[in-house]
Coordinates of C-alpha atoms in Angstrom, one line a residue:
M122 CA -86.1 -25.3 -73.1
Q123 CA -89.2 -24.7 -75.2
T124 CA -92.3 -26.8 -75.8
E125 CA -95.5 -26.2 -77.7
L126 CA -97.1 -24.9 -74.5
S127 CA -94.3 -22.5 -73.7
K128 CA -94.4 -21.2 -77.2
Q129 CA -98.1 -20.7 -77.0
L130 CA -97.7 -18.7 -73.9
G131 CA -94.8 -16.7 -75.2
V132 CA -92.2 -17.7 -72.7
E133 CA -88.6 -18.7 -73.3
H134 CA -88.4 -21.6 -70.9
A135 CA -91.1 -24.1 -70.0
L136 CA -90.6 -23.3 -66.3
F137 CA -93.8 -22.4 -64.5
G138 CA -93.1 -20.9 -61.1
F139 CA -95.8 -20.8 -58.4
T140 CA -95.1 -18.3 -55.6
P141 CA -97.1 -16.3 -53.0
F142 CA -94.7 -13.4 -53.5
P143 CA -95.2 -10.8 -56.3
A144 CA -91.4 -10.0 -56.5
V145 CA -90.7 -13.6 -57.1
A146 CA -93.4 -14.0 -59.7
A147 CA -92.2 -11.0 -61.6
A148 CA -88.6 -12.2 -61.4
I149 CA -89.5 -15.6 -62.8
S150 CA -91.2 -14.1 -65.8
R151 CA -88.3 -11.6 -66.4
A152 CA -85.9 -14.6 -66.3
G153 CA -87.7 -16.3 -69.1
G154 CA -90.1 -18.5 -67.1
F155 CA -93.7 -18.1 -66.4
G156 CA -94.5 -16.6 -62.9
V157 CA -97.8 -17.6 -61.2
L158 CA -98.8 -15.5 -58.2
G159 CA -100.7 -17.4 -55.5
A160 CA -103.8 -15.5 -54.4
V161 CA -104.9 -17.5 -51.3
R162 CA -103.2 -15.1 -48.8
Y163 CA -105.1 -12.0 -50.1
T164 CA -108.0 -11.3 -47.8
A165 CA -109.1 -8.1 -49.5
P166 CA -109.4 -7.3 -53.2
D167 CA -107.4 -4.1 -52.8
E168 CA -104.4 -6.1 -51.5
L169 CA -104.4 -8.3 -54.6
R170 CA -104.9 -5.3 -56.8
R171 CA -101.9 -3.6 -55.2
D172 CA -99.6 -6.6 -55.8
L173 CA -100.9 -7.2 -59.4
D174 CA -100.0 -3.6 -60.0
W175 CA -96.5 -4.3 -58.7
V176 CA -96.2 -7.4 -61.0
E177 CA -97.3 -5.3 -63.9
A178 CA -94.8 -2.5 -63.1
H179 CA -91.9 -4.9 -62.6
G180 CA -92.5 -7.8 -65.0
D181 CA -91.2 -5.9 -68.0
G182 CA -94.3 -7.0 -70.0
H183 CA -93.6 -10.7 -69.7
P184 CA -96.6 -13.0 -69.3
Y185 CA -97.8 -14.2 -65.9
G186 CA -100.7 -16.0 -64.2
L187 CA -102.7 -16.3 -61.0
D188 CA -103.4 -19.3 -58.8
V189 CA -106.6 -19.4 -56.7
V190 CA -108.0 -22.0 -54.4
M191 CA -111.6 -23.1 -55.0
P192 CA -112.1 -26.4 -53.2
A193 CA -114.2 -29.0 -55.1
Q194 CA -115.5 -30.0 -51.6
K195 CA -116.4 -27.3 -49.2
V196 CA -118.5 -26.3 -46.2
E197 CA -121.9 -25.5 -47.6
A198 CA -123.9 -22.4 -46.7
P199 CA -127.5 -22.5 -45.4
R200 CA -130.0 -22.4 -48.3
D201 CA -130.4 -19.1 -50.0
R202 CA -127.6 -17.3 -48.3
T203 CA -123.9 -16.7 -48.6
L204 CA -121.6 -18.4 -46.1
T205 CA -119.7 -15.7 -44.2
E206 CA -116.4 -16.0 -42.4
A207 CA -118.3 -15.6 -39.1
D208 CA -120.6 -18.6 -40.1
V209 CA -117.5 -20.7 -40.6
E210 CA -115.8 -19.6 -37.4
A211 CA -118.9 -20.6 -35.5
M212 CA -118.5 -24.2 -36.7
I213 CA -115.1 -24.6 -34.9
P214 CA -115.5 -26.8 -31.8
E215 CA -114.4 -25.3 -28.5
G216 CA -112.3 -28.3 -27.8
H217 CA -110.1 -27.6 -30.8
R218 CA -109.8 -23.9 -29.8
Q219 CA -108.6 -25.0 -26.4
F220 CA -106.1 -27.5 -27.9
V221 CA -104.5 -24.6 -29.8
K222 CA -104.3 -22.4 -26.7
D223 CA -102.8 -25.2 -24.7
T224 CA -100.2 -26.0 -27.3
L225 CA -99.1 -22.4 -27.7
A226 CA -98.9 -22.0 -23.9
Q227 CA -96.8 -25.2 -23.7
Y228 CA -94.1 -23.5 -25.9
G229 CA -94.5 -20.0 -24.3
V230 CA -95.8 -18.3 -27.5
P231 CA -96.7 -14.7 -26.7
E232 CA -100.0 -13.2 -27.6
L233 CA -100.4 -10.7 -30.4
A234 CA -100.5 -7.0 -29.3
E235 CA -103.9 -5.7 -28.5
G236 CA -105.8 -4.9 -31.7
E237 CA -103.2 -6.6 -33.9
A238 CA -104.8 -8.8 -36.5
S239 CA -103.7 -12.1 -37.7
G240 CA -101.5 -11.8 -40.8
W241 CA -102.4 -15.3 -42.0
R242 CA -106.2 -15.4 -42.6
I243 CA -106.8 -18.1 -45.2
T244 CA -110.3 -17.1 -46.2
G245 CA -109.1 -17.4 -49.7
W246 CA -110.1 -21.0 -49.4
M247 CA -113.7 -19.9 -49.2
E248 CA -115.2 -19.8 -52.7
Q249 CA -116.7 -16.3 -52.5
V250 CA -113.4 -14.9 -51.5
A251 CA -111.7 -16.6 -54.5
R252 CA -114.5 -15.2 -56.7
N253 CA -113.8 -11.7 -55.4
Q254 CA -110.1 -12.3 -56.3
L255 CA -111.1 -13.2 -59.8
D256 CA -113.1 -10.0 -60.2
V257 CA -109.8 -8.2 -59.6
A258 CA -107.6 -10.5 -61.6
F259 CA -109.6 -10.3 -64.8
D260 CA -108.9 -6.6 -64.9
Y261 CA -105.3 -7.5 -65.6
P262 CA -103.7 -9.2 -68.6
I263 CA -103.1 -12.6 -66.9
T264 CA -102.8 -15.4 -69.5
L265 CA -103.2 -18.4 -67.1
L266 CA -105.6 -19.1 -64.2
A267 CA -104.7 -22.1 -62.1
N268 CA -106.7 -23.8 -59.4
A269 CA -105.0 -25.9 -56.7
L270 CA -108.0 -28.1 -55.5
G271 CA -110.0 -29.6 -58.2
S272 CA -111.4 -28.0 -61.3
P273 CA -112.8 -24.5 -60.9
P274 CA -116.6 -24.1 -61.3
A275 CA -117.9 -24.2 -64.8
D276 CA -118.8 -20.6 -64.9
V277 CA -115.3 -19.6 -63.8
V278 CA -113.7 -21.7 -66.6
Q279 CA -116.1 -20.1 -69.1
R280 CA -115.3 -16.6 -67.7
A281 CA -111.6 -17.3 -68.2
H282 CA -112.0 -18.7 -71.7
D283 CA -114.1 -15.7 -72.7
R284 CA -111.1 -13.5 -71.9
G285 CA -108.6 -15.7 -73.7
V286 CA -107.1 -17.0 -70.4
L287 CA -106.0 -20.6 -70.2
V288 CA -107.1 -22.6 -67.2
A289 CA -104.9 -25.1 -65.3
A290 CA -105.8 -27.4 -62.5
L291 CA -103.6 -29.6 -60.3
A292 CA -104.2 -33.4 -60.2
G293 CA -102.8 -36.1 -58.0
S294 CA -104.0 -39.0 -60.0
A295 CA -105.1 -39.9 -63.6
R296 CA -108.7 -40.1 -62.4
H297 CA -108.5 -36.5 -61.2
A298 CA -106.8 -35.5 -64.4
R299 CA -109.7 -37.0 -66.5
K300 CA -112.2 -35.0 -64.4
H301 CA -110.3 -31.8 -65.3
Q302 CA -110.4 -32.7 -69.0
R303 CA -114.1 -33.3 -68.9
A304 CA -114.5 -29.9 -67.1
G305 CA -112.8 -28.1 -70.0
I306 CA -109.5 -27.5 -68.3
D307 CA -106.7 -26.5 -70.8
I308 CA -103.6 -27.6 -68.8
V309 CA -103.2 -30.4 -66.2
V310 CA -100.5 -30.0 -63.5
A311 CA -99.6 -33.5 -62.4
Q312 CA -98.5 -33.0 -58.9
G313 CA -96.6 -35.8 -57.3
Y314 CA -96.3 -37.0 -53.7
E315 CA -93.0 -35.2 -53.2
A316 CA -94.5 -31.7 -53.8
G317 CA -95.0 -29.0 -51.1
G318 CA -98.5 -28.0 -50.1
H319 CA -101.6 -30.0 -51.0
T320 CA -100.5 -33.2 -52.7
G321 CA -101.6 -36.7 -53.3
E322 CA -100.0 -40.1 -52.7
I323 CA -98.5 -41.0 -56.1
A324 CA -94.9 -40.1 -56.8
S325 CA -94.0 -37.9 -59.8
M326 CA -92.1 -40.5 -61.8
V327 CA -95.2 -42.7 -61.8
L328 CA -97.8 -39.9 -61.9
T329 CA -96.6 -37.8 -64.8
P330 CA -96.7 -40.4 -67.6
E331 CA -100.0 -41.8 -66.3
V332 CA -101.6 -38.3 -66.5
V333 CA -100.0 -37.6 -69.9
E334 CA -101.6 -40.7 -71.3
A335 CA -104.9 -40.1 -69.6
V336 CA -105.6 -36.6 -70.9
H337 CA -103.8 -36.7 -74.3
P338 CA -103.7 -34.3 -76.2
L339 CA -104.0 -31.8 -73.3
P340 CA -100.6 -30.4 -72.2
V341 CA -99.4 -31.6 -68.8
L342 CA -97.0 -29.9 -66.5
A343 CA -95.0 -32.0 -64.0
A344 CA -94.8 -30.9 -60.4
G345 CA -93.3 -32.3 -57.2
G346 CA -89.7 -32.9 -56.3
I347 CA -88.4 -30.8 -59.2
G348 CA -85.6 -28.4 -58.5
S349 CA -82.8 -29.1 -61.0
G350 CA -82.5 -29.1 -64.8
Q351 CA -81.9 -32.8 -64.8
Q352 CA -85.2 -33.3 -63.2
A353 CA -86.9 -31.0 -65.6
A354 CA -85.4 -33.0 -68.5
A355 CA -86.7 -36.2 -66.9
A356 CA -90.2 -34.6 -66.7
L357 CA -90.2 -33.7 -70.4
A358 CA -88.9 -37.2 -71.2
L359 CA -92.0 -38.5 -69.4
G360 CA -94.2 -36.5 -71.8
A361 CA -94.7 -33.3 -69.8
Q362 CA -94.7 -30.0 -71.7
G363 CA -93.1 -28.1 -68.8
V364 CA -92.4 -28.2 -65.1
W365 CA -94.3 -26.5 -62.3
L366 CA -92.0 -25.4 -59.5
G367 CA -93.0 -24.0 -56.1
S368 CA -90.7 -24.8 -53.2
I369 CA -87.5 -23.9 -54.9
W370 CA -88.4 -20.2 -54.8
L371 CA -88.8 -20.0 -51.0
T372 CA -85.1 -19.4 -50.4
T373 CA -84.6 -16.9 -53.2
T374 CA -83.4 -13.4 -52.3
E375 CA -86.6 -12.0 -53.7
A376 CA -88.9 -14.1 -51.4
E377 CA -90.6 -12.4 -48.5
L378 CA -90.7 -15.1 -45.9
P379 CA -91.8 -13.6 -42.6
S380 CA -89.0 -15.0 -40.5
P381 CA -85.2 -15.2 -40.8
A382 CA -85.4 -18.3 -38.5
L383 CA -87.7 -19.9 -41.0
V384 CA -85.2 -19.3 -43.8
R385 CA -82.5 -20.9 -41.7
K386 CA -84.6 -24.0 -41.0
L387 CA -85.3 -24.4 -44.8
L388 CA -81.6 -24.1 -45.7
A389 CA -80.7 -26.7 -43.0
A390 CA -83.5 -29.1 -43.8
G391 CA -83.0 -32.4 -45.6
S392 CA -85.3 -34.1 -48.0
G393 CA -86.6 -36.3 -45.2
D394 CA -87.6 -33.4 -43.0
T395 CA -91.1 -32.9 -44.4
V396 CA -94.4 -34.5 -43.6
R397 CA -97.8 -34.7 -45.2
S398 CA -100.1 -33.3 -42.5
R399 CA -103.6 -31.8 -42.3
A400 CA -102.4 -29.4 -39.5
L401 CA -102.3 -26.3 -41.7
T402 CA -105.5 -26.5 -43.8
G403 CA -107.4 -29.6 -43.0
K404 CA -106.3 -31.3 -46.3
P405 CA -103.0 -33.3 -46.6
A406 CA -100.3 -30.8 -47.3
R407 CA -96.5 -31.4 -47.3
Q408 CA -94.7 -29.1 -45.0
L409 CA -91.7 -28.9 -42.7
R410 CA -92.1 -31.4 -39.9
T411 CA -92.2 -29.5 -36.6
E412 CA -93.5 -30.0 -33.1
W413 CA -96.6 -28.2 -34.3
T414 CA -97.4 -30.8 -37.0
D415 CA -96.5 -33.6 -34.5
A416 CA -99.0 -32.2 -32.0
W417 CA -101.8 -32.2 -34.6
D418 CA -100.9 -35.7 -36.0
D419 CA -100.8 -37.2 -32.5
P420 CA -103.6 -39.8 -32.2
N421 CA -104.2 -38.6 -28.6
G422 CA -105.1 -35.1 -29.9
P423 CA -108.4 -33.8 -31.1
G424 CA -107.6 -34.4 -34.8
T425 CA -107.8 -31.8 -37.5
L426 CA -111.0 -30.1 -38.9
P427 CA -112.0 -30.1 -42.6
M428 CA -111.2 -27.2 -44.9
P429 CA -111.6 -24.2 -44.3
L430 CA -112.2 -24.7 -40.6
Q431 CA -108.7 -25.9 -39.7
G432 CA -107.1 -23.0 -41.5
L433 CA -109.3 -20.4 -39.7
L434 CA -108.6 -22.2 -36.4
V435 CA -104.9 -22.0 -36.6
A436 CA -104.5 -18.7 -38.5
E437 CA -103.7 -16.6 -35.4
A438 CA -101.5 -19.3 -34.0
V439 CA -99.4 -19.5 -37.2
T440 CA -99.1 -15.7 -37.1
R441 CA -97.9 -15.7 -33.5
I442 CA -95.4 -18.6 -34.1
Q443 CA -93.9 -16.7 -37.1
K444 CA -93.8 -13.3 -35.5
Y445 CA -92.0 -14.5 -32.4
E446 CA -89.9 -17.1 -34.3
V447 CA -90.8 -20.0 -32.0
E448 CA -88.5 -22.4 -33.7
P449 CA -89.8 -25.8 -32.5
L450 CA -93.2 -24.9 -34.0
L451 CA -92.0 -22.8 -37.0
G452 CA -92.7 -24.3 -40.4
T453 CA -94.1 -23.7 -43.9
P454 CA -95.4 -25.7 -46.8
V455 CA -92.4 -27.1 -48.7
G456 CA -91.6 -30.2 -50.8
Q457 CA -89.0 -32.8 -50.5
I458 CA -86.8 -30.7 -52.8
V459 CA -86.0 -28.7 -49.7
G460 CA -82.9 -31.0 -49.4
R461 CA -81.4 -29.1 -52.4
M462 CA -82.3 -25.6 -51.1
N463 CA -79.0 -25.1 -49.3
T464 CA -78.2 -21.4 -50.2
E465 CA -80.0 -18.2 -50.8
R466 CA -79.9 -17.3 -54.5
S467 CA -81.6 -14.9 -56.8
V468 CA -84.5 -16.1 -59.0
Q469 CA -82.3 -15.5 -62.0
A470 CA -79.5 -17.7 -60.6
V471 CA -82.1 -20.5 -60.0
V472 CA -83.4 -20.2 -63.5
D473 CA -79.8 -20.2 -64.9
D474 CA -79.0 -23.3 -62.9
L475 CA -82.1 -25.0 -64.1
T476 CA -81.5 -24.3 -67.8
R477 CA -77.8 -25.2 -67.6
G478 CA -78.7 -28.4 -65.9
F479 CA -81.3 -29.2 -68.5
E480 CA -78.8 -28.7 -71.3
R481 CA -76.3 -31.0 -69.6
A482 CA -78.9 -33.7 -69.1
V483 CA -80.1 -33.5 -72.8
D484 CA -76.5 -33.6 -74.0
R485 CA -75.8 -36.7 -71.8
I486 CA -78.8 -38.5 -73.2
N487 CA -77.7 -37.6 -76.7
R488 CA -74.3 -39.0 -76.0
I489 CA -75.8 -42.2 -74.7
A490 CA -78.0 -42.5 -77.8
G491 CA -74.9 -41.8 -80.0
R492 CA -76.4 -38.5 -81.3
S493 CA -73.9 -36.0 -79.8
Q494 CA -72.5 -33.4 -82.1
Q495 CA -69.4 -33.1 -80.1

């Protein structure tokens, strides 16, 4: 399962695996794919350095990349000063804080222990934090830098290119993809409506060929709703040079989800049990539908705040919900492919299933076309 892009990056299979977990990223690369570690959860440079050290030690020398989040639209700092986390916190209305307190109280969610910090601070969606992450990442031999929300700033693209690092950016429309091309992006990830996390409104089957045509000759990766080799073959048939997979790794044995109850919910969920909601970050993100997302999407509620305010507002609440496994509220970003995630498997087993399914799909098309060698 090789393409020009996978050969350029030196990987066996054109499978690009996004994950917040270093053990999963390293396992994807060892299995012949390309592991991409998500950096947004790292609140301190030393934490990212620790996990990149781990990937280096356990990736057996295989290539890997890093995914950061630098929103194209963001809360602006006052003139001539850097916007701090405290500045952002101060912008959160008291009515929204009270709504969080009332919702948690309604479901009996306990407080954190005195002095216990939230484990889910998403300051990585603030540009300066992402820049600090890059200061660490460029000390390592990453070969790909991806940005989830628009093109990275021009100086970041140049900085990556100066180090021989390819830059990828996610796009939910052909218009977004063309912006990436004009910004000097090397790879466009066409992420369809079905995808987990931040995603647009166009389905993958429509989006992928539109983006391929829009940015030719740039390579395109297909994302959203892909979790089988047959779907990977379809993506390549639509013109993609690989597939970008995220949700499928959440129920692997190497993943580090914070709650056994959350794993059970994922394994039991069907493809219709997700929703695009602004509840988690302030931007539409596909996630498990829960009573928490329902509360935020209720027109009688206060409504969500823009990024990064919403993420900071709910950070402690999400930590408490996960720690105490309050199942009605317990969720995570995940795509519609969750309906196929019915058992816990190793990363290697997932890759083996993908590549075998890809071979079967290609063979079937060859038979239909009368080109089978069998």
